[in-house]
Amino acid sequence: MNANNSSLTNDLSHIIFITGGTKSGKSEFAEHLAKKTKKLSYIALSEINIEDKEWQEKINLHKKRRPKDWKLIETRNLLNILCEEEGPLLIDSIGGFVMESINKEQEEWSTKLDSLISLLIKRKSITFIVGEQVGWSLVSEYKIGNTYIERIGELQKRITKISKDNWLAINGRAIKIDEISLEIPT
């Protein structure tokens, strides 16, 4: 798929996954790919914190970029949204799903992860998912940081396996990784 010539239809079950590091352009690229999608719901997976001025500035920049006709859903409960919303979605970003469960024990996390993957597979509408690439640099000295890195890595590997298109945003460029990579046997 060419980034400028997307031939997606709204009635096709289709997951497009865009990952990248901080400030890589992943959200902008996902929005670019989704901009012609009709009746799209933008799922912002973050905790609303009006006291964090820097975070609010970032949220406002995201809002200004998006088409006005996109429905905005700000939530921490992605599983409920996936059960309720049948139309096209853009989920930004999947790290919020990990953070919502960061203090869960491994067994409960695994159950939630399985539920998420199952709901994504069952979707009949296009789903754009933005995810953070982490773990390419320093290892956290804190358990919570390492838990996040391990869980998002596991989650994103599973999303990649069920996605028809997988993109990596890096330094303001997008690379379609399906075309230049091989799946690692497990």
XYZ file of C-alpha atoms in Angstrom:
186
model
C 0.000 0.000 0.000
C 1.315 3.395 -0.944
C 0.992 5.978 1.835
C -0.499 8.484 -0.600
C -2.795 6.077 -2.428
C -4.783 4.076 0.082
C -7.410 1.800 -1.434
C -9.190 0.923 1.786
C -12.897 0.340 2.095
C -14.933 0.945 5.220
C -16.683 -2.424 5.132
C -13.508 -4.528 5.055
C -12.118 -6.048 8.227
C -8.696 -4.498 8.177
C -6.136 -3.514 10.808
C -3.433 -1.010 9.987
C -0.760 -0.778 12.653
C 1.636 2.162 12.877
C 4.425 2.078 15.461
C 7.275 4.395 16.199
C 9.180 6.205 18.889
C 8.380 9.505 20.539
C 8.019 12.343 18.006
C 8.555 9.909 15.113
C 5.422 10.992 13.233
C 3.367 7.863 13.955
C 0.168 9.697 14.927
C 0.399 12.089 11.987
C 0.938 9.187 9.611
C -2.017 7.242 11.045
C -4.182 10.352 10.645
C -2.932 10.742 7.072
C -3.877 7.154 6.228
C -7.284 7.521 7.900
C -8.237 10.986 6.649
C -10.540 9.745 3.865
C -12.290 7.218 6.096
C -15.937 8.146 6.637
C -17.590 8.097 10.080
C -14.329 7.420 11.894
C -14.149 7.399 15.684
C -10.853 8.571 17.144
C -10.125 6.687 20.361
C -7.769 8.662 22.604
C -6.428 6.205 25.167
C -5.211 8.489 27.867
C -6.118 9.692 31.264
C -7.541 13.210 31.267
C -5.317 15.381 33.439
C -6.108 19.071 33.064
C -3.375 19.980 35.564
C -0.621 18.685 33.249
C -0.200 21.704 30.962
C 2.403 20.075 28.672
C 0.142 17.059 28.122
C -2.820 19.342 27.407
C -0.758 21.228 24.803
C 0.091 17.934 23.109
C -3.588 16.884 23.164
C -4.606 20.242 21.658
C -2.080 19.840 18.817
C -3.516 16.399 18.043
C -7.068 17.776 18.060
C -6.187 20.612 15.663
C -4.733 18.159 13.128
C -7.764 15.889 13.003
C -10.740 16.363 10.680
C -13.693 18.006 12.427
C -16.094 15.215 11.439
C -14.183 12.556 13.385
C -15.932 11.482 16.564
C -13.642 11.777 19.591
C -13.837 9.193 22.377
C -11.490 9.754 25.308
C -11.322 6.625 27.416
C -9.136 4.272 29.383
C -11.389 1.283 28.702
C -10.589 0.114 25.183
C -12.303 -3.256 25.572
C -15.708 -1.614 26.188
C -15.242 0.683 23.188
C -14.374 -2.248 20.931
C -17.568 -3.987 22.071
C -19.705 -0.879 21.454
C -18.233 0.806 18.359
C -18.831 -0.993 15.062
C -17.548 1.629 12.633
C -14.016 2.617 11.626
C -11.617 3.419 14.478
C -8.288 5.098 14.979
C -6.786 4.084 18.332
C -4.061 6.422 19.583
C -2.212 4.991 21.289
C -2.177 1.368 22.351
C 0.246 2.137 25.178
C -2.754 3.498 27.077
C -4.181 -0.020 27.124
C -0.959 -1.271 28.703
C -0.910 1.545 31.266
C -4.512 0.878 32.250
C -3.425 -2.623 33.284
C 0.124 -1.921 34.441
C -0.537 -2.991 38.039
C -2.388 -6.183 37.111
C -0.784 -9.531 37.798
C 0.556 -11.376 34.742
C -2.378 -13.794 34.527
C -4.965 -10.986 34.547
C -2.887 -9.021 32.011
C -2.722 -12.073 29.726
C -6.508 -12.462 29.899
C -7.041 -8.789 28.984
C -4.514 -9.071 26.162
C -6.291 -12.146 24.770
C -9.636 -10.311 24.976
C -8.219 -7.323 23.097
C -6.777 -9.457 20.300
C -10.031 -11.407 19.992
C -12.105 -8.212 19.746
C -9.745 -6.741 17.143
C -9.919 -9.900 15.015
C -13.746 -9.852 15.100
C -14.034 -6.224 13.936
C -15.657 -5.792 10.535
C -14.545 -2.176 10.019
C -11.127 -0.718 9.403
C -9.063 -0.147 12.526
C -5.975 2.051 12.614
C -3.799 1.454 15.680
C -0.914 3.669 16.807
C 1.692 2.132 19.097
C 4.852 3.241 20.842
C 8.160 1.567 20.108
C 10.092 1.281 23.350
C 12.974 -0.815 24.561
C 15.464 0.270 21.885
C 17.447 2.212 24.423
C 17.964 2.211 28.160
C 16.412 -0.449 30.331
C 14.381 1.048 33.147
C 15.776 0.761 36.625
C 12.198 0.469 37.888
C 10.017 -2.628 37.798
C 7.022 -0.680 36.435
C 9.106 0.597 33.515
C 10.293 -2.882 32.613
C 6.771 -4.269 32.966
C 5.549 -1.616 30.505
C 8.344 -2.363 28.023
C 7.727 -6.110 28.145
C 3.946 -5.843 27.916
C 3.866 -3.357 25.073
C 6.398 -5.477 23.197
C 4.233 -8.564 23.649
C 1.059 -6.675 22.700
C 2.541 -5.106 19.595
C 3.986 -8.391 18.379
C 0.486 -9.898 18.598
C -1.148 -6.909 16.877
C 1.422 -7.098 14.076
C 0.483 -10.735 13.451
C -3.206 -9.889 12.922
C -2.627 -6.668 10.950
C -2.791 -6.532 7.188
C -0.537 -3.478 7.040
C 2.303 -2.713 9.446
C 4.208 0.554 9.369
C 7.184 1.899 11.296
C 7.453 5.669 11.689
C 11.001 6.843 12.267
C 12.466 10.338 11.996
C 9.396 11.643 10.168
C 9.442 8.816 7.601
C 7.174 5.784 7.277
C 8.437 2.346 6.327
C 6.049 -0.461 5.420
C 7.710 -3.231 7.370
C 5.657 -6.026 5.795
C 7.482 -5.459 2.505
C 11.015 -5.574 3.908
C 10.826 -8.076 6.735
C 10.293 -11.703 7.651
C 8.215 -12.907 10.573
C 10.369 -14.423 13.291
C 9.296 -18.039 13.909
C 8.078 -18.668 17.451
